[in-house]
Each structure stands twice: as structure tokens, then as C-alpha cells.
Short mmCIF file of C-alpha atoms and ligand atoms in Angstrom, two decimals:
data_model
loop_
_atom_site.label_atom_id
_atom_site.label_comp_id
_atom_site.label_asym_id
_atom_site.label_seq_id
_atom_site.Cartn_x
_atom_site.Cartn_y
_atom_site.Cartn_z
CA UNK A 164 -244.12 33.09 -122.82
CA UNK A 165 -245.78 34.68 -125.80
CA UNK A 166 -246.18 32.61 -128.96
CA UNK A 167 -243.58 33.14 -131.68
CA UNK A 168 -244.83 34.94 -134.78
CA UNK A 169 -244.95 32.94 -137.93
CA UNK A 170 -243.80 34.02 -141.43
CA UNK A 171 -244.05 32.54 -144.93
CA UNK A 172 -241.16 32.65 -147.38
CA UNK A 173 -242.63 32.16 -150.80
CA UNK A 174 -239.53 31.02 -152.79
CA UNK A 175 -236.06 29.66 -151.97
CA UNK A 176 -233.83 32.74 -151.67
CA UNK A 177 -230.40 32.72 -149.93
CA UNK A 178 -230.60 30.34 -146.97
CA UNK A 179 -227.85 32.06 -145.02
CA UNK A 180 -229.73 35.37 -145.17
CA UNK A 181 -233.15 33.96 -144.63
CA UNK A 182 -231.72 32.19 -141.56
CA UNK A 183 -231.94 35.56 -139.76
CA UNK A 184 -235.69 35.23 -139.77
CA UNK A 185 -235.41 31.95 -137.78
CA UNK A 186 -234.01 33.97 -134.84
CA UNK A 187 -237.38 35.70 -134.46
CA UNK A 188 -240.08 33.69 -136.18
CA UNK A 189 -241.31 30.24 -137.03
CA UNK A 190 -240.57 30.17 -140.72
CA UNK A 191 -242.53 28.31 -143.33
CA UNK A 192 -240.07 28.11 -146.23
CA UNK A 193 -241.16 26.95 -149.65
CA UNK A 194 -238.33 24.57 -150.57
CA UNK A 195 -238.38 24.78 -154.41
CA UNK A 196 -238.90 27.44 -157.00
CA UNK A 197 -242.71 27.35 -157.36
CA UNK A 198 -245.56 28.92 -159.24
CA UNK A 199 -248.19 29.73 -156.61
CA UNK A 200 -251.72 30.28 -157.71
CA UNK A 201 -254.06 32.55 -155.82
CA UNK A 202 -255.56 29.74 -153.71
CA UNK A 203 -252.08 28.55 -152.63
CA UNK A 204 -251.05 32.00 -151.65
CA UNK A 205 -254.31 32.57 -149.69
CA UNK A 206 -253.76 29.29 -147.86
CA UNK A 207 -250.15 30.18 -147.05
CA UNK A 208 -251.09 33.56 -145.70
CA UNK A 209 -254.07 32.36 -143.68
CA UNK A 210 -252.12 31.55 -140.60
CA UNK A 211 -249.03 33.80 -140.68
CA UNK A 212 -248.06 37.22 -139.28
CA UNK A 213 -245.78 38.13 -142.14
CA UNK A 214 -244.59 37.10 -145.58
CA UNK A 215 -241.55 37.47 -147.70
CA UNK A 216 -242.65 37.40 -151.36
CA UNK A 217 -241.26 37.91 -154.84
CA UNK A 218 -242.74 39.48 -157.93
CA UNK A 219 -244.08 35.98 -158.79
CA UNK A 220 -246.58 36.14 -156.02
CA UNK A 221 -249.64 38.27 -156.50
CA UNK A 222 -251.00 39.46 -153.10
CA UNK A 223 -254.29 41.31 -153.22
CA UNK A 224 -257.66 41.46 -151.56
CA UNK A 225 -258.50 37.87 -152.46
CA UNK A 226 -255.27 36.45 -151.12
CA UNK A 227 -255.53 38.22 -147.78
CA UNK A 228 -259.28 37.72 -147.26
CA UNK A 229 -258.76 35.08 -144.57
CA UNK A 230 -255.30 36.20 -143.35
CA UNK A 231 -256.57 37.60 -140.08
CA UNK A 232 -253.09 37.70 -138.42
CA UNK A 233 -251.19 39.12 -141.36
CA UNK A 234 -249.41 42.37 -140.47
CA UNK A 235 -246.52 42.72 -142.99
CA UNK A 236 -245.66 41.69 -146.56
CA UNK A 237 -242.06 42.28 -147.54
CA UNK A 238 -241.50 42.26 -151.28
CA UNK A 239 -238.09 41.22 -152.61
CA UNK A 240 -237.97 43.77 -155.39
CA UNK A 241 -238.32 47.47 -155.96
CA UNK A 242 -241.27 47.02 -158.35
CA UNK A 243 -244.38 46.03 -156.44
CA UNK A 244 -247.11 45.69 -159.08
CA UNK A 245 -247.59 42.17 -157.70
CA UNK A 246 -249.02 43.69 -154.53
CA UNK A 247 -252.37 45.44 -154.18
CA UNK A 248 -250.96 48.02 -151.80
CA UNK A 249 -254.34 49.75 -151.37
CA UNK A 250 -255.94 46.49 -150.30
CA UNK A 251 -253.11 45.72 -147.89
CA UNK A 252 -253.18 49.26 -146.45
CA UNK A 253 -256.95 49.05 -146.02
CA UNK A 254 -256.37 46.06 -143.73
CA UNK A 255 -253.53 47.83 -141.86
CA UNK A 256 -250.94 45.54 -143.35
CA UNK A 257 -247.47 47.04 -143.92
CA UNK A 258 -246.04 46.53 -147.43
CA UNK A 259 -242.39 47.05 -148.07
CA UNK A 260 -240.02 46.81 -151.09
CA UNK A 261 -236.26 46.95 -151.76
CA UNK A 262 -235.27 50.22 -153.40
CA UNK A 263 -231.74 51.62 -153.62
CA UNK A 264 -229.83 48.34 -153.25
CA UNK A 265 -230.47 47.37 -156.88
CA UNK A 266 -230.21 50.81 -158.49
CA UNK A 267 -226.67 50.66 -159.89
CA UNK A 268 -226.87 47.00 -160.94
CA UNK A 269 -230.11 47.61 -162.76
CA UNK A 270 -228.74 50.77 -164.43
CA UNK A 271 -225.69 48.77 -165.58
CA UNK A 272 -227.99 46.29 -167.17
CA UNK A 273 -230.18 48.88 -168.83
CA UNK A 274 -227.12 50.30 -170.40
CA UNK A 275 -225.90 46.88 -171.49
CA UNK A 276 -229.22 46.15 -173.16
CA UNK A 277 -229.32 49.52 -174.89
CA UNK A 278 -225.81 48.87 -176.28
CA UNK A 279 -226.73 45.35 -177.33
CA UNK A 280 -229.76 46.66 -179.25
CA UNK A 281 -227.85 49.53 -180.87
CA UNK A 282 -224.91 47.36 -181.94
CA UNK A 283 -226.90 44.27 -182.68
CA UNK A 284 -224.83 42.20 -180.31
CA UNK A 285 -227.13 39.21 -179.83
CA UNK A 286 -228.18 39.17 -183.47
CA UNK A 287 -224.55 39.07 -184.51
CA UNK A 288 -223.86 36.26 -182.11
CA UNK A 289 -226.78 34.25 -183.47
CA UNK A 290 -225.51 34.89 -186.98
CA UNK A 291 -222.06 33.58 -186.04
CA UNK A 292 -223.30 30.53 -184.10
CA UNK A 293 -225.58 29.61 -186.98
CA UNK A 294 -222.49 29.33 -189.20
CA UNK A 295 -223.65 32.23 -191.41
CA UNK A 296 -220.44 34.23 -191.05
CA UNK A 297 -218.67 33.73 -194.38
CA UNK A 298 -215.83 36.24 -193.87
CA UNK A 299 -215.34 39.74 -192.71
CA UNK A 300 -218.02 41.92 -194.23
CA UNK A 301 -217.47 45.62 -194.39
CA UNK A 302 -221.19 46.37 -194.45
CA UNK A 303 -222.39 43.44 -192.40
CA UNK A 304 -224.59 43.97 -189.32
CA UNK A 305 -224.09 47.66 -189.10
CA UNK A 306 -225.51 49.26 -186.03
CA UNK A 307 -226.01 52.69 -184.41
CA UNK A 308 -223.61 54.59 -182.19
CA UNK A 309 -224.32 55.42 -178.58
CA UNK A 310 -221.59 58.04 -178.22
CA UNK A 311 -222.74 61.44 -179.30
CA UNK A 312 -226.39 60.33 -179.57
CA UNK A 313 -229.47 61.35 -177.65
CA UNK A 314 -230.64 59.15 -174.82
CA UNK A 315 -234.27 59.38 -173.76
CA UNK A 316 -235.29 58.13 -170.31
CA UNK A 317 -238.94 57.60 -169.41
CA UNK A 318 -239.22 57.47 -165.61
CA UNK A 319 -236.43 59.39 -163.93
CA UNK A 320 -236.21 57.79 -160.52
CA UNK A 321 -233.10 56.28 -158.98
CA UNK A 322 -232.48 53.80 -161.82
CA UNK A 323 -233.20 56.34 -164.53
CA UNK A 324 -230.75 58.72 -162.92
CA UNK A 325 -228.16 55.99 -162.71
CA UNK A 326 -228.49 55.44 -166.49
CA UNK A 327 -228.26 59.18 -167.11
CA UNK A 328 -225.00 59.40 -165.13
CA UNK A 329 -223.54 56.51 -167.09
CA UNK A 330 -224.48 58.32 -170.36
CA UNK A 331 -222.16 61.23 -169.73
CA UNK A 332 -219.24 58.83 -170.13
CA UNK A 333 -220.53 58.18 -173.61
CA UNK A 334 -220.96 61.83 -174.38
CA UNK A 335 -224.71 61.41 -174.85
CA UNK A 336 -227.28 64.13 -174.63
CA UNK A 337 -229.85 63.04 -172.03
CA UNK A 338 -233.54 63.92 -172.26
CA UNK A 339 -236.02 62.65 -169.76
CA UNK A 340 -239.70 62.67 -168.91
CA UNK A 341 -241.13 61.98 -165.49
CA UNK A 342 -244.27 62.54 -163.44
CA UNK A 343 -242.51 65.38 -161.69
CA UNK A 344 -239.64 67.38 -162.98
CA UNK A 345 -236.44 66.76 -161.01
CA UNK A 346 -234.89 69.53 -158.88
CA UNK A 347 -232.35 71.64 -160.81
CA UNK A 348 -229.34 70.24 -158.89
CA UNK A 349 -230.24 66.64 -159.80
CA UNK A 350 -230.85 67.61 -163.43
CA UNK A 351 -227.41 69.23 -163.38
CA UNK A 352 -225.84 66.19 -161.72
CA UNK A 353 -227.40 63.84 -164.34
CA UNK A 354 -226.87 66.37 -167.15
CA UNK A 355 -230.45 65.68 -168.12
CA UNK A 356 -233.05 67.94 -169.76
CA UNK A 357 -236.76 67.66 -169.02
CA UNK A 358 -239.02 67.33 -172.04
CA UNK A 359 -242.66 66.35 -172.56
CA UNK A 360 -243.68 62.84 -173.50
CA UNK A 361 -244.07 63.42 -177.18
CA UNK A 362 -240.76 65.28 -177.48
CA UNK A 363 -239.00 62.45 -175.67
CA UNK A 364 -240.22 59.89 -178.14
CA UNK A 365 -239.51 62.09 -181.14
CA UNK A 366 -236.01 63.07 -180.17
CA UNK A 367 -234.44 60.01 -178.53
CA UNK A 368 -231.97 57.94 -180.55
CA UNK A 369 -232.13 55.43 -177.77
CA UNK A 370 -235.13 55.35 -175.45
CA UNK A 371 -235.05 53.48 -172.13
CA UNK A 372 -238.20 52.73 -170.05
CA UNK A 373 -237.60 52.75 -166.28
CA UNK A 374 -241.00 53.76 -164.93
CA UNK A 375 -243.04 51.74 -162.41
CA UNK A 376 -245.97 49.84 -163.80
CA UNK A 377 -249.46 50.84 -162.77
CA UNK A 378 -252.84 50.40 -164.40
CA UNK A 379 -252.56 53.99 -165.67
CA UNK A 380 -249.30 53.23 -167.40
CA UNK A 381 -250.62 50.09 -169.08
CA UNK A 382 -249.46 50.16 -172.74
CA UNK A 383 -248.30 53.76 -172.40
CA UNK A 384 -245.89 52.77 -175.18
CA UNK A 385 -248.47 51.89 -177.83
CA UNK A 386 -248.64 52.17 -181.61
CA UNK A 387 -249.18 55.98 -181.40
CA UNK A 388 -246.12 56.49 -179.13
CA UNK A 389 -243.95 54.22 -181.27
CA UNK A 390 -245.01 56.13 -184.38
CA UNK A 391 -243.50 59.26 -182.87
CA UNK A 392 -240.05 57.56 -182.71
CA UNK A 393 -237.36 57.93 -185.38
CA UNK A 394 -237.08 54.78 -187.55
CA UNK A 395 -233.38 54.61 -186.62
CA UNK A 396 -234.12 54.60 -182.88
CA UNK A 397 -233.87 51.79 -180.31
CA UNK A 398 -236.24 51.04 -177.40
CA UNK A 399 -235.16 49.33 -174.17
CA UNK A 400 -237.59 48.16 -171.51
CA UNK A 401 -236.26 47.22 -168.02
CA UNK A 402 -239.37 48.28 -166.15
CA UNK A 403 -242.45 46.01 -166.54
CA UNK A 404 -243.85 44.27 -169.57
CA UNK A 405 -247.27 45.78 -169.35
CA UNK A 406 -245.85 49.20 -170.15
CA UNK A 407 -245.33 48.28 -173.80
CA UNK A 408 -247.96 47.07 -176.24
CA UNK A 409 -245.96 44.11 -177.55
CA UNK A 410 -248.10 43.61 -180.66
CA UNK A 411 -247.48 47.28 -181.65
CA UNK A 412 -243.78 46.85 -180.97
CA UNK A 413 -243.60 43.71 -183.06
CA UNK A 414 -245.31 45.57 -185.89
CA UNK A 415 -242.92 48.55 -185.61
CA UNK A 416 -239.87 46.27 -185.58
CA UNK A 417 -241.13 44.15 -188.42
CA UNK A 418 -242.07 46.98 -190.73
CA UNK A 419 -239.00 49.16 -190.15
CA UNK A 420 -240.74 51.78 -188.05
CA UNK A 421 -238.16 51.17 -185.37
CA UNK A 422 -234.55 49.92 -185.76
CA UNK A 423 -234.32 47.63 -182.79
CA UNK A 424 -235.42 46.93 -179.23
CA UNK A 425 -234.26 45.23 -176.05
CA UNK A 426 -236.67 43.76 -173.54
CA UNK A 427 -235.88 42.30 -170.12
CA UNK A 428 -239.55 42.22 -169.06
CA UNK A 429 -242.66 40.85 -170.72
CA UNK A 430 -246.36 41.18 -170.34
CA UNK A 431 -247.11 37.46 -170.00
CA UNK A 432 -243.84 36.42 -168.19
CA UNK A 433 -242.50 33.81 -168.50
CA UNK A 434 -244.33 33.44 -171.78
CA UNK A 435 -242.86 35.62 -174.51
CA UNK A 436 -244.99 36.85 -177.40
CA UNK A 437 -244.02 34.52 -180.35
CA UNK A 438 -243.95 37.44 -182.72
CA UNK A 439 -241.14 39.01 -180.69
CA UNK A 440 -239.27 35.68 -180.55
CA UNK A 441 -239.38 35.49 -184.36
CA UNK A 442 -237.75 38.85 -184.92
CA UNK A 443 -234.01 39.35 -185.39
CA UNK A 444 -233.83 43.02 -184.40
CA UNK A 445 -234.61 42.47 -180.76
CA UNK A 446 -232.62 41.50 -177.67
CA UNK A 447 -234.59 39.36 -175.19
CA UNK A 448 -233.49 38.54 -171.66
CA UNK A 449 -235.46 36.80 -168.88
CA UNK A 450 -236.01 39.59 -166.33
CA UNK A 451 -232.45 39.69 -164.97
CA UNK A 452 -231.71 43.39 -164.74
CA UNK A 453 -231.11 43.31 -160.98
CA UNK A 454 -229.49 39.89 -161.23
CA UNK A 455 -225.94 40.25 -159.97
CA UNK A 456 -225.20 37.87 -157.12
CA UNK A 457 -224.27 40.75 -154.75
CA UNK A 458 -227.41 42.67 -155.56
CA UNK A 459 -229.79 39.77 -155.32
CA UNK A 460 -228.28 39.05 -151.92
CA UNK A 461 -228.63 42.66 -150.87
CA UNK A 462 -232.30 42.61 -151.91
CA UNK A 463 -233.03 39.58 -149.72
CA UNK A 464 -231.09 41.14 -146.90
CA UNK A 465 -233.12 44.30 -147.03
CA UNK A 466 -236.41 42.41 -147.34
CA UNK A 467 -235.53 40.35 -144.30
CA UNK A 468 -234.67 43.53 -142.39
CA UNK A 469 -237.95 45.00 -143.54
CA UNK A 470 -240.00 42.03 -142.29
CA UNK A 471 -238.24 41.99 -138.92
CA UNK A 472 -238.71 45.71 -138.47
CA UNK A 473 -242.31 45.70 -139.72
CA UNK A 474 -243.26 42.89 -137.27
CA UNK A 475 -241.36 44.67 -134.45
CA UNK A 476 -239.33 41.59 -133.75
CA UNK A 477 -236.56 42.08 -131.27
CA UNK A 478 -233.48 44.24 -131.17
CA UNK A 479 -232.52 43.31 -134.76
CA UNK A 480 -235.43 45.47 -135.88
CA UNK A 481 -232.73 48.11 -135.99
CA UNK A 482 -233.86 50.06 -139.00
CA UNK A 483 -237.20 51.31 -140.06
CA UNK A 484 -238.79 49.27 -142.85
CA UNK A 485 -238.91 50.79 -146.33
CA UNK A 486 -242.71 51.03 -146.67
CA UNK A 487 -244.35 51.44 -150.01
CA UNK A 488 -246.29 54.62 -150.25
CA UNK A 489 -248.63 55.09 -153.21
CA UNK A 490 -249.07 58.31 -155.07
CA UNK A 491 -251.38 59.33 -157.86
CA UNK A 492 -250.11 57.93 -161.15
CA UNK A 493 -250.81 59.69 -164.37
CA UNK A 494 -250.29 57.95 -167.69
CA UNK A 495 -248.36 60.68 -169.39
CA UNK A 496 -246.48 61.60 -166.27
CA UNK A 497 -244.62 58.50 -165.19
CA UNK A 498 -243.35 58.06 -161.67
CA UNK A 499 -240.07 56.78 -160.44
CA UNK A 500 -238.38 53.43 -159.83
C1 LIG B 734 -237.58 44.64 -159.27
O1 LIG B 734 -236.92 44.70 -158.20
O2 LIG B 734 -238.61 45.26 -159.44
C2 LIG B 734 -237.04 43.76 -160.33
O3 LIG B 734 -237.78 43.81 -161.47
C3 LIG B 734 -236.88 42.38 -159.83
O4 LIG B 734 -235.57 42.04 -160.01
#
């Protein structure tokens, strides 16, 4: 009888779903939420055929250097900047992610954050909880409307399109910028108009970032980009922290160059830039955009399917894995998420 393949599961996920891996593999399950450094990841991968990892685990050339049996890495997440896909592909290792299943949940949350920034929801709650509310105040905590305003979306993939579709219920005009312009039927469906990068920043009343992170997109939202925005505008980031220069953002929020912002992602996660923490006109959440119970379960389910399929393990390998393919990324022409 041939030896069973072995897989590493880097974090506790949902046991009842991960249990499906036990039907096919010997599973090494990390029992508690853990921060794995590079050496720990390398040691865990040294002796396994496959791995189920989250965005907390960086897997690159160094981590796979001694992983001679490794054939598949299944990422539980649509964003995969934690994986060096080129290094994995160079070694013939399949890398997969979990698109689609989180699209609507993440779009919901992007919309929620944008509304919270525009209407100062968390700032108002802090005000109330701090006992500062002295009575109904006609001009207190005034915000900006979403209805009838212009929404800008940078990165018009599945999630960006989901946000655009939601915007029509709010009677918003939707502008977008993307690496490639969408086909006319999708633009029509999303009621979205394609504009260039500068125009997007200049025209948006509410700008949402939904583009995948790559080295080319690092700090694509810098002081120069922020300076193009209207001082009454809001900025929401549900993509990856590295897309925004947080120091430039803190400056813009502190000096009135930008009305407010909402961030679900941070450059140094889980550390948050103290200058952002000190500001009132910003909504801060701990990377939870895809975090509904149903969606987090669906992500694990798909990642488990992907790993089974990529390792060709038995009849349950019923669907093809969702492999990550890499394209050329251009800083001013963001791709899709
Ligand atoms: C993703 O899937 O990329 C999210 O950021 C993780 O929830």
C-alpha cells in the first residue's frame, strides 16, 4: 500500500471542515492561533506534500528551500501576497486561493466601512461612550451623504463590482479605475464609468480601494495621490495595508486635506500606526472584511477542496483547484480582487 500523503494546516480553522482532509492525508494541525516565523514554516513544510495556510503565513523561496515533497499550497483567502507564487511555480508547486466565495460578504463590509467613515459612526459612538453627549446638537458630528454622491473604486474585480452594484441602490454615480477596462456589458451591469487614475482620485466623493497588493502597487496611494482628492472626500481600504502610505494618510487626515478614512487593513498588521490610532476621523477595524461565519466557513471549504484536488487525492478531488495565475502588474493600472 502506498504511503499516505501528509499535509500541514497552519492555524485552527473549522474542525468539521478540516476533518475532510483526514480522509485522504495524515494531517499535522497547529492546535492554537500562532504566529509562525520563517524558520517554523520551513520546518513545517520540510516533510509534507501539501499545506493549508492563511495570510499570516509567508511562504516563499526560503520557506520551501528544503520542502522537497511539497506539491501544493492552498491559501485560505483571495489575497495571496503572503505567497511568493513565482518561487512556488518555479518549483512546480501548485498555489491556490479562495476567490468568489467571499465576494459579496467583503463588498458588504466595504460598503459598511464607507458609510461609517462618511457618517462618522464610530467617532460618534466614542463621543457618546465617553459621556461627551450633552444633549441633541443640531450641528454636532455632521457627516457626508452617500446617496447622490460619486463613488470611486480602484480595482474593479469581483469585489469592486459587488460594491458598484450596491451603490446603485444609493443612487450613486460610480467611477472606477482598473488595470484593464471592463467589457461594456459589465460596465452597464455595474453602472460604472471607466476613468484614469488621476480623475478617479479627483472626482470621487468616496473612494474605495479593492485592488490586490503587489510590489508595484506599494504605496500607490501616497501623498501625491491623496493631494488630488477633494478635502470633503473619504477613503476606504479593504485591500491590503501596503497600498496606502499610512504616514501620508495620517497627515492628510490631520491637516484637513481629507475628511475621513476607514481602514480594515494595515501595513504592519497587527500593529497599527499610532498616528492613525490617535485620529478621530478614521474608522479602524482588524481585517474582518470577509469575516461572516458563513463566508469564513466557505473559504475553508474551498481551500480544503483545492488542496485535495491539487494533490489528486481520491474521488473527492471532484473539482479543479482554483490556481493562482500571475499577470503583469502595473502601478497605475491596478488588477482585480
Ligand atoms: C482575503 O481573502 O484576502 C482576505 O483579506 C482575508 O480575509
